[in-house]
Tab-separated table of C-alpha atoms and ligand atoms in Angstrom:
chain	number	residue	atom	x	y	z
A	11	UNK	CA	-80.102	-20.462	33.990
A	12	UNK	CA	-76.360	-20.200	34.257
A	13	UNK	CA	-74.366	-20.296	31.216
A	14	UNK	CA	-70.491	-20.894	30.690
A	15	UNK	CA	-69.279	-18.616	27.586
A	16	UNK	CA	-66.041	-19.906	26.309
A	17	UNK	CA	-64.090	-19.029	23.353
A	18	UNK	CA	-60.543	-19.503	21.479
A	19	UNK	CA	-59.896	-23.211	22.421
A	20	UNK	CA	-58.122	-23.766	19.704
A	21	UNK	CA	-57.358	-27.719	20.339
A	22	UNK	CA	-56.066	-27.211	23.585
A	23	UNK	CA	-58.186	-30.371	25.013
A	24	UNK	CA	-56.057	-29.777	28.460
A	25	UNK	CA	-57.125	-26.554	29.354
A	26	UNK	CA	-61.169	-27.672	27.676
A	27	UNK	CA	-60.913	-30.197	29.996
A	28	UNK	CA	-60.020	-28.057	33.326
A	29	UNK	CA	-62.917	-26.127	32.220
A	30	UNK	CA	-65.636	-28.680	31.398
A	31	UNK	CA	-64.889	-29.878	35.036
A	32	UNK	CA	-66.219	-26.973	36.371
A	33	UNK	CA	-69.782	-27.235	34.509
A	34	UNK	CA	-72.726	-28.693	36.577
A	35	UNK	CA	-74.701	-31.266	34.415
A	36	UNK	CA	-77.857	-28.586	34.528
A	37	UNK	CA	-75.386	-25.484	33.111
A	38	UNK	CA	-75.538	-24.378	29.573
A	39	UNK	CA	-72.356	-23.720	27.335
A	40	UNK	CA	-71.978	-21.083	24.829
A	41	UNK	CA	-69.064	-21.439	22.349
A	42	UNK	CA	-68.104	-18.487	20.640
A	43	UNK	CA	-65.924	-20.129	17.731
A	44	UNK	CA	-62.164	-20.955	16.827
A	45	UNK	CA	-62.135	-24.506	18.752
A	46	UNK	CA	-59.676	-25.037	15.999
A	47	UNK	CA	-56.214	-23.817	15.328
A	48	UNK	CA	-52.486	-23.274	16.938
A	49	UNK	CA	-53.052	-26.437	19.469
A	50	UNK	CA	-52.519	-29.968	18.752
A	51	UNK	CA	-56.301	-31.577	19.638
A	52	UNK	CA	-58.119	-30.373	16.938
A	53	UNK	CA	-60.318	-33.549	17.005
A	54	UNK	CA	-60.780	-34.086	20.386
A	55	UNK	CA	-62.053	-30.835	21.372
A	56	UNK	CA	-64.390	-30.872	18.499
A	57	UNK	CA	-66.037	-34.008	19.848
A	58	UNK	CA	-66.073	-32.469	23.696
A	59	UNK	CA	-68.159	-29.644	22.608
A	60	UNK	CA	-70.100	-30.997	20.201
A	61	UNK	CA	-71.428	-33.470	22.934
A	62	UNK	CA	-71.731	-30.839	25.392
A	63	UNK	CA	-72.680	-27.300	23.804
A	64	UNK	CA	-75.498	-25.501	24.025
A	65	UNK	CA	-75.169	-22.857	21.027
A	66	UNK	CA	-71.955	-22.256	19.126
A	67	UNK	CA	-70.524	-20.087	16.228
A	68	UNK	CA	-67.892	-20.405	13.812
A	69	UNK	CA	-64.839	-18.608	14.167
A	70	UNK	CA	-62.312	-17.608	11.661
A	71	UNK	CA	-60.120	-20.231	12.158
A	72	UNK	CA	-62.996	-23.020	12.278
A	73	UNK	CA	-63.312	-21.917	8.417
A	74	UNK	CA	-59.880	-21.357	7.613
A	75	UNK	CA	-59.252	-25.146	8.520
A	76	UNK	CA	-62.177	-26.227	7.134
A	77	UNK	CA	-62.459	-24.360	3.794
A	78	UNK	CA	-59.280	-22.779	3.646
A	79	UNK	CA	-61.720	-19.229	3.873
A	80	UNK	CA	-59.070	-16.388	4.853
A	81	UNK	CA	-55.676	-17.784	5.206
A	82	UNK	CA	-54.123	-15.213	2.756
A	83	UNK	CA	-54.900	-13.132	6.147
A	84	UNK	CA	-53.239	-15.417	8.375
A	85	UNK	CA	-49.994	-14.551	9.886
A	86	UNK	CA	-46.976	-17.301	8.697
A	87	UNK	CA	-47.487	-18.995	12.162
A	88	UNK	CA	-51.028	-19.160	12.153
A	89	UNK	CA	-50.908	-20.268	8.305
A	90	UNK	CA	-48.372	-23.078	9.329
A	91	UNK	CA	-50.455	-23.903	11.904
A	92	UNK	CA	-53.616	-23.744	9.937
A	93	UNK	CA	-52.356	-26.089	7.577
A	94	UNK	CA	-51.375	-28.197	10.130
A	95	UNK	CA	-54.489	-28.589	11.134
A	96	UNK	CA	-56.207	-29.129	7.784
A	97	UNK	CA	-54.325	-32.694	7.633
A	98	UNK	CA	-55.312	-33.503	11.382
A	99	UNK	CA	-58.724	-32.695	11.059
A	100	UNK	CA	-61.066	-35.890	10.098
A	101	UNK	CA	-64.270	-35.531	8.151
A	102	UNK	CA	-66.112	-35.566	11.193
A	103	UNK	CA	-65.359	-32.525	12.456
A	104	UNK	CA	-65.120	-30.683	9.466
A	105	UNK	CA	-69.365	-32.052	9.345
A	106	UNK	CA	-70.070	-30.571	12.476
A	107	UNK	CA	-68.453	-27.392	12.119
A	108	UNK	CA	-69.974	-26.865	8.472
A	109	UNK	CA	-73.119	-27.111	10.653
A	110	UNK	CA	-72.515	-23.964	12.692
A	111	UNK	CA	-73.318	-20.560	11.809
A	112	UNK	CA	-71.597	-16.890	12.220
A	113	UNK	CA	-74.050	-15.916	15.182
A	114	UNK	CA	-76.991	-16.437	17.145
A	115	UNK	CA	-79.724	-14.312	18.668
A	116	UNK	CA	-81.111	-14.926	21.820
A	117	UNK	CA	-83.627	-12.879	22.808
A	118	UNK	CA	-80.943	-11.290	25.233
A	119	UNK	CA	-78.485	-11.952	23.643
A	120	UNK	CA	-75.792	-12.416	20.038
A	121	UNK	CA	-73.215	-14.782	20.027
A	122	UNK	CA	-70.695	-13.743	17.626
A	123	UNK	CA	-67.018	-14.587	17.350
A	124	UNK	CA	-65.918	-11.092	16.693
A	125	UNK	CA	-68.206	-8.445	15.920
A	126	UNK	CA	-71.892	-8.183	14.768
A	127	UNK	CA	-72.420	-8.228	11.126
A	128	UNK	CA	-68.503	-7.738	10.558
A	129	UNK	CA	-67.978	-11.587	12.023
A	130	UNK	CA	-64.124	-12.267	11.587
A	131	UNK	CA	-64.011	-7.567	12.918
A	132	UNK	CA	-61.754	-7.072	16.425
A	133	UNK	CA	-62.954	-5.165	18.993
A	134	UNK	CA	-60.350	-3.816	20.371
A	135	UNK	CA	-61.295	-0.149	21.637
A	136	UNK	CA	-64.835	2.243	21.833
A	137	UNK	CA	-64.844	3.028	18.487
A	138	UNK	CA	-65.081	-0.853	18.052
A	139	UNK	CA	-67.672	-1.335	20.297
A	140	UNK	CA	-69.537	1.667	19.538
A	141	UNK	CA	-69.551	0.026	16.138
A	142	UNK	CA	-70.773	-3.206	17.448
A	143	UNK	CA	-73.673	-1.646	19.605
A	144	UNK	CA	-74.765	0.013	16.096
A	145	UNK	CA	-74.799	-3.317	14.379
A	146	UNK	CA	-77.406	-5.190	16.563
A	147	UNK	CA	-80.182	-4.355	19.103
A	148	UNK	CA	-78.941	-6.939	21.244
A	149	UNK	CA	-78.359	-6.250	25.190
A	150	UNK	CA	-75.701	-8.105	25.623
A	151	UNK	CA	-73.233	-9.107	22.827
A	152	UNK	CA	-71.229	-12.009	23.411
A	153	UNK	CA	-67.805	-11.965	21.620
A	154	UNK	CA	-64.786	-13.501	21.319
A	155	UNK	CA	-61.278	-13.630	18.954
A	156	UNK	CA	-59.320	-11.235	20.273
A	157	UNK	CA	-58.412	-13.521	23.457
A	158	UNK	CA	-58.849	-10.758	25.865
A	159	UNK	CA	-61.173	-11.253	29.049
A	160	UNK	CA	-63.071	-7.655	28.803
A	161	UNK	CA	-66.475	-5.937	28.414
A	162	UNK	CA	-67.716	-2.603	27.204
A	163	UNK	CA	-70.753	-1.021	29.107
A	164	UNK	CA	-72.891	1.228	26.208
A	165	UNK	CA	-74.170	3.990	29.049
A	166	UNK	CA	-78.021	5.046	28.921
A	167	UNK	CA	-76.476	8.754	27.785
A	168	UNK	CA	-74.467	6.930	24.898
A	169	UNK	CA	-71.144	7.307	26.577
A	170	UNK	CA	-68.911	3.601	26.453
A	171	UNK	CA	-66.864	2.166	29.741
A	172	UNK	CA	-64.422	-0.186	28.938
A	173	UNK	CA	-62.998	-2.639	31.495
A	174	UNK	CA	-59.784	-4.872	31.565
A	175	UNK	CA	-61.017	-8.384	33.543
A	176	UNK	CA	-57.648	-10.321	32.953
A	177	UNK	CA	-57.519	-11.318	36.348
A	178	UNK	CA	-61.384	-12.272	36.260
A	179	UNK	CA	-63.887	-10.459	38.315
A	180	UNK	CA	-67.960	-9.743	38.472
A	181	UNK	CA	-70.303	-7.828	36.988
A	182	UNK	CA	-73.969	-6.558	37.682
A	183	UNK	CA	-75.487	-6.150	34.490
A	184	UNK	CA	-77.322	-2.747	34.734
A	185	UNK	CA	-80.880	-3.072	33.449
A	186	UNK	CA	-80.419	0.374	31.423
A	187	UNK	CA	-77.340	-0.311	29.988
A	188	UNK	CA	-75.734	-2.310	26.650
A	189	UNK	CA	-72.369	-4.956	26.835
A	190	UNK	CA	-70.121	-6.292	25.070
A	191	UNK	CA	-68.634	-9.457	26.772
A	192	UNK	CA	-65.635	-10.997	25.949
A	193	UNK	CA	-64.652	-13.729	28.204
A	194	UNK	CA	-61.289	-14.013	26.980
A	195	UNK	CA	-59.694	-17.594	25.508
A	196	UNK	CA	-59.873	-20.906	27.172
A	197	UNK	CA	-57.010	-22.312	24.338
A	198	UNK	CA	-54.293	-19.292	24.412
A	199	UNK	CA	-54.782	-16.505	26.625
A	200	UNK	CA	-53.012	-12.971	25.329
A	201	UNK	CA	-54.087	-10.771	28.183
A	202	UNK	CA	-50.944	-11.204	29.594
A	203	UNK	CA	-52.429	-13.685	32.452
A	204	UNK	CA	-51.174	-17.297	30.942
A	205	UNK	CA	-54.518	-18.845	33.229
A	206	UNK	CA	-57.314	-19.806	30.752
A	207	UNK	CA	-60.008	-17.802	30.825
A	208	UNK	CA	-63.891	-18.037	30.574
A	209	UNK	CA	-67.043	-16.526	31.810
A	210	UNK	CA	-70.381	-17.538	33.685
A	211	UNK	CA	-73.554	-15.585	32.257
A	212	UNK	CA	-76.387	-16.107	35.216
A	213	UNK	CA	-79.555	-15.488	33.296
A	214	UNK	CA	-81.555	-15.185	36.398
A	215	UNK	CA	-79.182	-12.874	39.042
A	216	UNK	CA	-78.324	-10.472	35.700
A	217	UNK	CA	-74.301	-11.486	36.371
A	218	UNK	CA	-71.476	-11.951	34.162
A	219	UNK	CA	-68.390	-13.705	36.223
A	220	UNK	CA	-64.787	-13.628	34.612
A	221	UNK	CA	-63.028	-16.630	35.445
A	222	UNK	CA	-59.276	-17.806	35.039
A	223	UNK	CA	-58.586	-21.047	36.045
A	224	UNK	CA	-55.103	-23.417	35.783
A	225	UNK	CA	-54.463	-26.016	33.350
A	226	UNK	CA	-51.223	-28.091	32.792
A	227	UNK	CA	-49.712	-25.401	30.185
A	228	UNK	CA	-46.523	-27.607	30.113
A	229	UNK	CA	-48.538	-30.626	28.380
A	230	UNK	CA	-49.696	-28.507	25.913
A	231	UNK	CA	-46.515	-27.429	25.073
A	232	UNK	CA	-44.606	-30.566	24.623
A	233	UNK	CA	-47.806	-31.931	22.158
A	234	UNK	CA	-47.542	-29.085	20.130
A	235	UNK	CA	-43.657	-29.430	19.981
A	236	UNK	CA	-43.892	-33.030	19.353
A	237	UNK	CA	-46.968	-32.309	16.438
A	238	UNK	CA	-44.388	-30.133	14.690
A	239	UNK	CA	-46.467	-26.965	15.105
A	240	UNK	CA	-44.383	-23.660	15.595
A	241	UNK	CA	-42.264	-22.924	18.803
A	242	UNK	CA	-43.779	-19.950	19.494
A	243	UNK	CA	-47.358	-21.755	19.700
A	244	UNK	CA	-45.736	-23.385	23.032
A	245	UNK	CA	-44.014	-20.685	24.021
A	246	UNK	CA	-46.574	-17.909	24.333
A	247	UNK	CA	-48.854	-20.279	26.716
A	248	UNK	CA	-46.577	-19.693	29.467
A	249	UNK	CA	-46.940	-15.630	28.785
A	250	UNK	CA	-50.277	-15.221	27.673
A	251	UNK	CA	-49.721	-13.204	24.925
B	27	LIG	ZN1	-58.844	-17.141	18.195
């Protein structure tokens, strides 16, 4: 079966819809968390992927909008936005989110929004990973929140390979060998690539394809200008960072 993994949307319904475009009725659709936060569709891109997912896990700003968990960690844009979002939100999709979980295991896979165990964690360099590898048996990890399109390859001698995949790209997944897979952020790219970014997991061929795609970015911007939410929301879609 072929899977899209997406993560970050973070109510950016133009750039969720570019991507749902691209899914064939018969695909599945993993969501990795934070549909919420910085963008101005909160709502909307609830309801997509709550029609349309497969699995999905909570992310740290799904929680901090809907219970306010971890905003003293929030930076003051994030917290503005945040809050923002806590008044947009309607009871409906605060339901469905309170019905997700902080990961799932596949027999192949974990779907976590950060790290295993250490959900809301970064990985962000080996020691990260080699952390992450530690905290599950799972082949292939599937995370998110750091909004850069990556993976790290745990080597049958225990040594790590890391690999950038901002401008998307394949890879073989080596029956010997452990990943972590992030497929970078549909919502607000920070790879320095302002395309949105997702993956394609192929179950059956043992593939992982990094995707970037274009959305209208300028849309975006003027609804999160008109919402009220920070400049620098708008202005970092056009930079990816
Ligand atoms: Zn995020």
């Amino acid at each position: 079966m072929r899977y899209a993994i997406i993560s970050d949307v973070h109510s950016n319904l133009e750039s969720l819809n570019a991507m749902l475009e691209m899914l064939k009725s018969d695909d599945g659709l993993l969501c990795l968390g934070d549909i919420v936060g910085y963008g101005p569709n909160p709502n909307e891109c609830v309801a997509l992927i709550r029609q349309r997912v497969t699995e999905a896990v909570l992310g740290n700003h799904d929680v901090a909008a809907t219970d306010n968990f971890g905003v003293e960690y929030f930076n003051p844009i994030a917290r503005n936005a945040i809050e923002w979002t806590q008044r947009a939100i309607s009871k409906e999709s605060v339901d469905w989110l309170n019905t997700l979980s902080y990961e799932i295991r596949a027999p192949e896979y974990l779907m976590v929004h950060g790290a295993p165990k250490n959900y809301f964690e970064y990985i962000l360099d080996k020691r990260g990973a080699s952390r992450a590898f530690k905290n599950t048996d799972a082949r292939l990890i599937f995370a998110g929140h750091t909004h850069i399109a990556d993976y790290y390859k745990l080597n049958a001698d225990g040594t790590i390979d890391h690999a950038h995949m901002q401008n998307g790209g394949s890879l073989e997944i080596a029956a010997d060998a452990r990943y972590v897979i992030n497929a970078g952020s549909v919502g607000q790219p920070r790879d320095l690539n302002p395309k949105a970014a997702f993956a394609w997991y192929d179950d059956a061929q043992n593939t992982v394809e990094f995707m970037r795609y274009d959305y209208p970015i300028e849309q975006v911007q003027q609804k999160i200008r008109a919402a009220g939410l920070p400049e620098a929301l708008a202005a970092r879609l056009e930079v990816g960072r």
